[in-house]
């Protein structure tokens, strides 16, 4: 296993790893072995790894659960490994589901991470302690990179933006830059709100850290629900990132702007949604334009309702999901070594 690989801590004590390496150039190849590479190592040695895989000298795995679904598809296309993956000569560990002809080992990467931070657990406690029926804004609408569905939704909901707490961290496509007010930003980064930002502001705002993983209770306490714009929208296979787990961890009601079948897949994971209060039929709309239009209509309709009553009627679902998240955050890492072993046995016959 590559020492830089994202799954190394999940497998370190599993008894499955027989050797570790830092760089393939400095490592003596073990014929017939399964090699788990990080994205960085795979990028650096892509041609060599593909040659070894094609010859059957090794069985490579790209271990990159921080990417999934459409983003992993594009990465695999860029590396030129899709055909070898379909042939069973290269395997992929991904954090999102993919089409059946690309048999990945799926690991729900972001769900366990959200509760790895004591700051987030404290924020959930603060949100519960500061629950109030009267809140100054209607919803929380956080947007990072300027993906198409986010840009379009910002335009569709422009007339509601003064009624919500919203962000847009990416102005590369001409949208307005909008950061959180300092009191709503996580305290590590409050001082960076005043900096000059250009292009994609996330890097200067978060000091090149994964700043979006942190929860600050206040923007949730000041809104009634979260409008979550997930990474994947057009590709019909779910990729659940920290964006959806944040409102669930803090017990905030949510509407997800995501791929077709996202709600179905959340139900399959054991989570409950708010179909008793909202029309969630948009989840089964194939056409992305129509699905986004329907989501915008649901948000507009909800904003005309008694949101304090809505939040109270969502309470039991939110608390159930919060507890279910806690349970899964322990179970998922615990189950992964067994899933990994079964996968390499099935894929490589080892």
GROMACS .gro file of C-alpha atoms in nm:
model
  350
    1UNK     CA    1   0.000   0.000   0.000
    2UNK     CA    2   0.108   0.351  -0.087
    3UNK     CA    3   0.178   0.542   0.236
    4UNK     CA    4  -0.011   0.842   0.095
    5UNK     CA    5  -0.327   0.643   0.020
    6UNK     CA    6  -0.647   0.775   0.176
    7UNK     CA    7  -0.763   0.431   0.290
    8UNK     CA    8  -0.443   0.333   0.469
    9UNK     CA    9  -0.576   0.403   0.820
   10UNK     CA   10  -0.883   0.191   0.748
   11UNK     CA   11  -0.664  -0.106   0.656
   12UNK     CA   12  -0.350  -0.052   0.866
   13UNK     CA   13  -0.448  -0.297   1.140
   14UNK     CA   14  -0.647  -0.535   0.920
   15UNK     CA   15  -0.367  -0.786   0.862
   16UNK     CA   16  -0.422  -0.752   0.487
   17UNK     CA   17  -0.127  -0.522   0.412
   18UNK     CA   18   0.205  -0.701   0.369
   19UNK     CA   19   0.422  -0.406   0.264
   20UNK     CA   20   0.424  -0.025   0.239
   21UNK     CA   21   0.599   0.201  -0.010
   22UNK     CA   22   0.652   0.574  -0.058
   23UNK     CA   23   0.728   0.587  -0.431
   24UNK     CA   24   0.692   0.320  -0.698
   25UNK     CA   25   1.030   0.413  -0.849
   26UNK     CA   26   1.202   0.319  -0.522
   27UNK     CA   27   1.007  -0.002  -0.471
   28UNK     CA   28   1.085  -0.354  -0.595
   29UNK     CA   29   0.775  -0.488  -0.767
   30UNK     CA   30   0.617  -0.795  -0.605
   31UNK     CA   31   0.470  -1.005  -0.892
   32UNK     CA   32   0.104  -1.093  -0.854
   33UNK     CA   33   0.046  -0.857  -0.561
   34UNK     CA   34  -0.244  -0.617  -0.518
   35UNK     CA   35  -0.114  -0.259  -0.505
   36UNK     CA   36  -0.324   0.021  -0.355
   37UNK     CA   37  -0.217   0.360  -0.488
   38UNK     CA   38  -0.306   0.713  -0.384
   39UNK     CA   39  -0.428   0.953  -0.650
   40UNK     CA   40  -0.093   1.138  -0.637
   41UNK     CA   41   0.109   0.819  -0.690
   42UNK     CA   42  -0.121   0.703  -0.968
   43UNK     CA   43  -0.094   1.040  -1.145
   44UNK     CA   44   0.285   1.029  -1.122
   45UNK     CA   45   0.322   0.670  -1.248
   46UNK     CA   46   0.008   0.621  -1.456
   47UNK     CA   47   0.178   0.478  -1.763
   48UNK     CA   48   0.397   0.241  -1.563
   49UNK     CA   49   0.102   0.119  -1.356
   50UNK     CA   50  -0.109   0.062  -1.668
   51UNK     CA   51   0.173  -0.136  -1.830
   52UNK     CA   52   0.211  -0.356  -1.520
   53UNK     CA   53  -0.165  -0.407  -1.505
   54UNK     CA   54  -0.196  -0.490  -1.875
   55UNK     CA   55   0.081  -0.750  -1.843
   56UNK     CA   56  -0.080  -0.896  -1.531
   57UNK     CA   57   0.236  -0.835  -1.327
   58UNK     CA   58   0.040  -0.661  -1.048
   59UNK     CA   59  -0.324  -0.585  -0.965
   60UNK     CA   60  -0.344  -0.207  -0.908
   61UNK     CA   61  -0.616  -0.025  -0.716
   62UNK     CA   62  -0.669   0.349  -0.724
   63UNK     CA   63  -0.772   0.433  -0.368
   64UNK     CA   64  -0.943   0.773  -0.386
   65UNK     CA   65  -1.266   0.774  -0.181
   66UNK     CA   66  -1.259   1.155  -0.165
   67UNK     CA   67  -1.392   1.145  -0.521
   68UNK     CA   68  -1.694   0.962  -0.656
   69UNK     CA   69  -1.954   0.926  -0.925
   70UNK     CA   70  -1.908   1.180  -1.205
   71UNK     CA   71  -1.590   1.329  -1.058
   72UNK     CA   72  -1.427   0.986  -1.035
   73UNK     CA   73  -1.546   0.900  -1.385
   74UNK     CA   74  -1.369   1.207  -1.522
   75UNK     CA   75  -1.055   1.125  -1.324
   76UNK     CA   76  -1.052   0.767  -1.455
   77UNK     CA   77  -1.103   0.897  -1.810
   78UNK     CA   78  -0.813   1.138  -1.764
   79UNK     CA   79  -0.587   0.859  -1.641
   80UNK     CA   80  -0.697   0.633  -1.925
   81UNK     CA   81  -0.787   0.339  -1.700
   82UNK     CA   82  -1.157   0.281  -1.773
   83UNK     CA   83  -1.101  -0.003  -2.020
   84UNK     CA   84  -0.859  -0.178  -1.785
   85UNK     CA   85  -1.109  -0.134  -1.502
   86UNK     CA   86  -1.386  -0.290  -1.709
   87UNK     CA   87  -1.149  -0.576  -1.794
   88UNK     CA   88  -1.080  -0.640  -1.425
   89UNK     CA   89  -0.713  -0.541  -1.445
   90UNK     CA   90  -0.737  -0.220  -1.242
   91UNK     CA   91  -0.976  -0.153  -0.955
   92UNK     CA   92  -1.105   0.170  -0.807
   93UNK     CA   93  -1.196   0.259  -0.449
   94UNK     CA   94  -1.438   0.551  -0.478
   95UNK     CA   95  -1.655   0.755  -0.245
   96UNK     CA   96  -1.955   0.757  -0.480
   97UNK     CA   97  -2.152   0.506  -0.676
   98UNK     CA   98  -2.087   0.457  -1.048
   99UNK     CA   99  -2.243   0.293  -1.352
  100UNK     CA  100  -2.254  -0.089  -1.347
  101UNK     CA  101  -1.983  -0.135  -1.612
  102UNK     CA  102  -1.733   0.036  -1.378
  103UNK     CA  103  -1.728  -0.199  -1.078
  104UNK     CA  104  -1.586   0.016  -0.799
  105UNK     CA  105  -1.534  -0.067  -0.434
  106UNK     CA  106  -1.756   0.196  -0.275
  107UNK     CA  107  -1.662   0.352   0.058
  108UNK     CA  108  -1.891   0.613   0.218
  109UNK     CA  109  -1.597   0.841   0.281
  110UNK     CA  110  -1.752   1.161   0.411
  111UNK     CA  111  -2.015   1.025   0.649
  112UNK     CA  112  -1.771   0.904   0.920
  113UNK     CA  113  -1.553   1.215   0.891
  114UNK     CA  114  -1.814   1.470   0.993
  115UNK     CA  115  -1.813   1.341   1.354
  116UNK     CA  116  -1.433   1.308   1.369
  117UNK     CA  117  -1.423   1.676   1.467
  118UNK     CA  118  -1.509   1.765   1.824
  119UNK     CA  119  -1.591   2.116   1.700
  120UNK     CA  120  -1.882   1.968   1.503
  121UNK     CA  121  -2.014   1.771   1.797
  122UNK     CA  122  -2.002   2.089   2.006
  123UNK     CA  123  -2.184   2.281   1.731
  124UNK     CA  124  -2.464   2.023   1.730
  125UNK     CA  125  -2.503   2.067   2.105
  126UNK     CA  126  -2.510   2.446   2.064
  127UNK     CA  127  -2.775   2.427   1.793
  128UNK     CA  128  -2.998   2.216   2.017
  129UNK     CA  129  -2.943   2.453   2.311
  130UNK     CA  130  -3.029   2.764   2.107
  131UNK     CA  131  -3.341   2.628   1.935
  132UNK     CA  132  -3.586   2.909   1.869
  133UNK     CA  133  -3.909   2.937   1.668
  134UNK     CA  134  -3.828   3.289   1.550
  135UNK     CA  135  -3.529   3.300   1.315
  136UNK     CA  136  -3.408   3.594   1.104
  137UNK     CA  137  -3.361   3.399   0.780
  138UNK     CA  138  -3.557   3.127   0.605
  139UNK     CA  139  -3.287   2.894   0.480
  140UNK     CA  140  -2.914   2.826   0.456
  141UNK     CA  141  -2.779   2.801   0.100
  142UNK     CA  142  -2.404   2.732   0.081
  143UNK     CA  143  -2.229   2.711  -0.256
  144UNK     CA  144  -1.861   2.652  -0.320
  145UNK     CA  145  -1.734   2.573  -0.669
  146UNK     CA  146  -1.948   2.723  -0.946
  147UNK     CA  147  -2.098   2.405  -1.087
  148UNK     CA  148  -2.373   2.452  -1.344
  149UNK     CA  149  -2.665   2.346  -1.124
  150UNK     CA  150  -2.553   2.589  -0.853
  151UNK     CA  151  -2.519   2.882  -1.091
  152UNK     CA  152  -2.862   2.815  -1.239
  153UNK     CA  153  -3.025   2.774  -0.898
  154UNK     CA  154  -2.873   3.101  -0.776
  155UNK     CA  155  -3.044   3.271  -1.068
  156UNK     CA  156  -3.376   3.093  -1.015
  157UNK     CA  157  -3.382   3.186  -0.647
  158UNK     CA  158  -3.239   3.538  -0.685
  159UNK     CA  159  -3.562   3.688  -0.548
  160UNK     CA  160  -3.521   3.486  -0.228
  161UNK     CA  161  -3.152   3.552  -0.157
  162UNK     CA  162  -3.226   3.839   0.080
  163UNK     CA  163  -3.431   3.593   0.285
  164UNK     CA  164  -3.153   3.338   0.329
  165UNK     CA  165  -2.793   3.302   0.439
  166UNK     CA  166  -2.608   3.215   0.121
  167UNK     CA  167  -2.260   3.186  -0.024
  168UNK     CA  168  -2.094   3.164  -0.361
  169UNK     CA  169  -1.719   3.111  -0.332
  170UNK     CA  170  -1.645   3.088  -0.704
  171UNK     CA  171  -1.669   3.384  -0.942
  172UNK     CA  172  -1.491   3.223  -1.238
  173UNK     CA  173  -1.821   3.215  -1.431
  174UNK     CA  174  -1.929   3.569  -1.347
  175UNK     CA  175  -2.149   3.507  -1.047
  176UNK     CA  176  -2.132   3.742  -0.750
  177UNK     CA  177  -1.881   3.652  -0.480
  178UNK     CA  178  -2.065   3.601  -0.152
  179UNK     CA  179  -1.898   3.492   0.170
  180UNK     CA  180  -2.055   3.426   0.506
  181UNK     CA  181  -2.062   3.713   0.752
  182UNK     CA  182  -1.774   3.665   0.999
  183UNK     CA  183  -2.008   3.561   1.282
  184UNK     CA  184  -2.143   3.279   1.066
  185UNK     CA  185  -1.804   3.152   0.949
  186UNK     CA  186  -1.619   2.890   1.153
  187UNK     CA  187  -1.391   3.071   1.399
  188UNK     CA  188  -1.066   2.943   1.243
  189UNK     CA  189  -1.145   3.140   0.928
  190UNK     CA  190  -1.340   3.446   1.045
  191UNK     CA  191  -1.041   3.675   0.997
  192UNK     CA  192  -1.007   3.562   0.634
  193UNK     CA  193  -1.351   3.690   0.534
  194UNK     CA  194  -1.204   4.042   0.504
  195UNK     CA  195  -0.923   3.933   0.270
  196UNK     CA  196  -0.925   4.010  -0.101
  197UNK     CA  197  -1.051   3.705  -0.291
  198UNK     CA  198  -1.037   3.627  -0.661
  199UNK     CA  199  -1.155   3.336  -0.874
  200UNK     CA  200  -1.229   3.047  -0.638
  201UNK     CA  201  -1.218   3.201  -0.291
  202UNK     CA  202  -1.208   2.873  -0.098
  203UNK     CA  203  -0.829   2.849  -0.095
  204UNK     CA  204  -0.766   3.192   0.061
  205UNK     CA  205  -1.070   3.167   0.287
  206UNK     CA  206  -0.972   2.830   0.434
  207UNK     CA  207  -0.592   2.861   0.419
  208UNK     CA  208  -0.587   2.569   0.171
  209UNK     CA  209  -0.739   2.349   0.446
  210UNK     CA  210  -1.059   2.147   0.428
  211UNK     CA  211  -1.243   2.430   0.598
  212UNK     CA  212  -1.588   2.335   0.472
  213UNK     CA  213  -1.595   2.029   0.699
  214UNK     CA  214  -1.648   2.243   1.011
  215UNK     CA  215  -1.984   2.336   1.159
  216UNK     CA  216  -2.070   2.670   1.315
  217UNK     CA  217  -2.405   2.642   1.493
  218UNK     CA  218  -2.515   3.000   1.435
  219UNK     CA  219  -2.615   2.994   1.064
  220UNK     CA  220  -2.822   2.684   1.137
  221UNK     CA  221  -2.980   2.842   1.445
  222UNK     CA  222  -3.072   3.147   1.235
  223UNK     CA  223  -3.242   2.948   0.955
  224UNK     CA  224  -3.519   2.691   0.933
  225UNK     CA  225  -3.375   2.453   0.672
  226UNK     CA  226  -3.070   2.388   0.453
  227UNK     CA  227  -3.077   2.389   0.074
  228UNK     CA  228  -2.787   2.152   0.001
  229UNK     CA  229  -2.629   2.173  -0.344
  230UNK     CA  230  -2.435   1.849  -0.371
  231UNK     CA  231  -2.135   1.799  -0.602
  232UNK     CA  232  -2.305   1.566  -0.852
  233UNK     CA  233  -2.631   1.661  -1.023
  234UNK     CA  234  -2.645   1.531  -1.383
  235UNK     CA  235  -2.481   1.187  -1.340
  236UNK     CA  236  -2.747   0.947  -1.200
  237UNK     CA  237  -2.529   0.786  -0.932
  238UNK     CA  238  -2.503   0.928  -0.582
  239UNK     CA  239  -2.197   1.096  -0.436
  240UNK     CA  240  -2.266   1.207  -0.079
  241UNK     CA  241  -2.015   1.460   0.052
  242UNK     CA  242  -1.982   1.661   0.370
  243UNK     CA  243  -2.246   1.896   0.227
  244UNK     CA  244  -2.535   1.661   0.313
  245UNK     CA  245  -2.387   1.524   0.635
  246UNK     CA  246  -2.345   1.869   0.793
  247UNK     CA  247  -2.718   1.949   0.832
  248UNK     CA  248  -2.784   1.588   0.933
  249UNK     CA  249  -2.510   1.603   1.199
  250UNK     CA  250  -2.655   1.923   1.345
  251UNK     CA  251  -3.021   1.808   1.308
  252UNK     CA  252  -3.126   2.073   1.055
  253UNK     CA  253  -3.402   1.999   0.800
  254UNK     CA  254  -3.276   1.986   0.441
  255UNK     CA  255  -3.363   1.976   0.074
  256UNK     CA  256  -3.097   1.814  -0.145
  257UNK     CA  257  -3.010   1.941  -0.492
  258UNK     CA  258  -2.846   1.628  -0.626
  259UNK     CA  259  -2.859   1.346  -0.879
  260UNK     CA  260  -3.172   1.154  -0.970
  261UNK     CA  261  -3.225   0.888  -0.704
  262UNK     CA  262  -3.035   1.068  -0.428
  263UNK     CA  263  -3.331   1.052  -0.189
  264UNK     CA  264  -3.393   0.686  -0.278
  265UNK     CA  265  -3.031   0.609  -0.191
  266UNK     CA  266  -3.055   0.800   0.137
  267UNK     CA  267  -3.357   0.588   0.227
  268UNK     CA  268  -3.160   0.274   0.138
  269UNK     CA  269  -2.893   0.387   0.385
  270UNK     CA  270  -3.161   0.404   0.652
  271UNK     CA  271  -3.213   0.781   0.662
  272UNK     CA  272  -3.553   0.945   0.668
  273UNK     CA  273  -3.651   1.248   0.463
  274UNK     CA  274  -3.938   1.496   0.477
  275UNK     CA  275  -4.186   1.357   0.228
  276UNK     CA  276  -4.464   1.391   0.483
  277UNK     CA  277  -4.417   1.770   0.459
  278UNK     CA  278  -4.267   1.831   0.113
  279UNK     CA  279  -4.317   1.704  -0.239
  280UNK     CA  280  -3.996   1.504  -0.292
  281UNK     CA  281  -4.106   1.356  -0.626
  282UNK     CA  282  -3.835   1.565  -0.798
  283UNK     CA  283  -3.593   1.290  -0.692
  284UNK     CA  284  -3.726   1.067  -0.972
  285UNK     CA  285  -3.718   1.326  -1.252
  286UNK     CA  286  -3.467   1.212  -1.517
  287UNK     CA  287  -3.426   1.543  -1.697
  288UNK     CA  288  -3.184   1.761  -1.502
  289UNK     CA  289  -3.340   2.090  -1.615
  290UNK     CA  290  -3.686   1.976  -1.508
  291UNK     CA  291  -3.557   1.837  -1.179
  292UNK     CA  292  -3.387   2.165  -1.093
  293UNK     CA  293  -3.698   2.360  -1.187
  294UNK     CA  294  -3.911   2.143  -0.958
  295UNK     CA  295  -3.666   2.182  -0.669
  296UNK     CA  296  -3.679   2.560  -0.707
  297UNK     CA  297  -4.060   2.544  -0.698
  298UNK     CA  298  -4.052   2.334  -0.380
  299UNK     CA  299  -3.820   2.586  -0.213
  300UNK     CA  300  -4.037   2.880  -0.319
  301UNK     CA  301  -4.351   2.711  -0.191
  302UNK     CA  302  -4.189   2.619   0.140
  303UNK     CA  303  -4.078   2.979   0.193
  304UNK     CA  304  -4.443   3.090   0.187
  305UNK     CA  305  -4.535   2.855   0.469
  306UNK     CA  306  -4.508   2.874   0.847
  307UNK     CA  307  -4.142   2.773   0.876
  308UNK     CA  308  -4.142   2.756   1.254
  309UNK     CA  309  -4.414   2.494   1.234
  310UNK     CA  310  -4.223   2.318   0.955
  311UNK     CA  311  -3.905   2.302   1.164
  312UNK     CA  312  -4.095   2.162   1.460
  313UNK     CA  313  -4.265   1.900   1.245
  314UNK     CA  314  -3.923   1.799   1.109
  315UNK     CA  315  -3.774   1.760   1.457
  316UNK     CA  316  -3.826   1.387   1.504
  317UNK     CA  317  -3.689   1.303   1.160
  318UNK     CA  318  -3.386   1.524   1.221
  319UNK     CA  319  -3.311   1.366   1.558
  320UNK     CA  320  -3.354   1.016   1.414
  321UNK     CA  321  -3.114   1.097   1.128
  322UNK     CA  322  -2.863   1.250   1.367
  323UNK     CA  323  -2.857   0.931   1.575
  324UNK     CA  324  -2.843   0.709   1.267
  325UNK     CA  325  -2.547   0.910   1.140
  326UNK     CA  326  -2.367   0.851   1.469
  327UNK     CA  327  -2.422   0.477   1.444
  328UNK     CA  328  -2.313   0.455   1.080
  329UNK     CA  329  -2.003   0.665   1.144
  330UNK     CA  330  -1.877   0.379   1.363
  331UNK     CA  331  -2.005   0.090   1.153
  332UNK     CA  332  -1.880   0.198   0.810
  333UNK     CA  333  -1.504   0.212   0.891
  334UNK     CA  334  -1.537  -0.109   1.093
  335UNK     CA  335  -1.690  -0.296   0.798
  336UNK     CA  336  -1.448  -0.174   0.533
  337UNK     CA  337  -1.161  -0.425   0.577
  338UNK     CA  338  -1.401  -0.715   0.520
  339UNK     CA  339  -1.550  -0.544   0.216
  340UNK     CA  340  -1.200  -0.477   0.081
  341UNK     CA  341  -1.099  -0.841   0.123
  342UNK     CA  342  -1.414  -0.970  -0.047
  343UNK     CA  343  -1.371  -0.723  -0.331
  344UNK     CA  344  -1.014  -0.821  -0.419
  345UNK     CA  345  -1.109  -1.189  -0.393
  346UNK     CA  346  -1.393  -1.136  -0.641
  347UNK     CA  347  -1.208  -0.899  -0.875
  348UNK     CA  348  -0.866  -1.061  -0.882
  349UNK     CA  349  -0.929  -1.415  -0.759
  350UNK     CA  350  -0.671  -1.378  -0.485
   0.00000   0.00000   0.00000
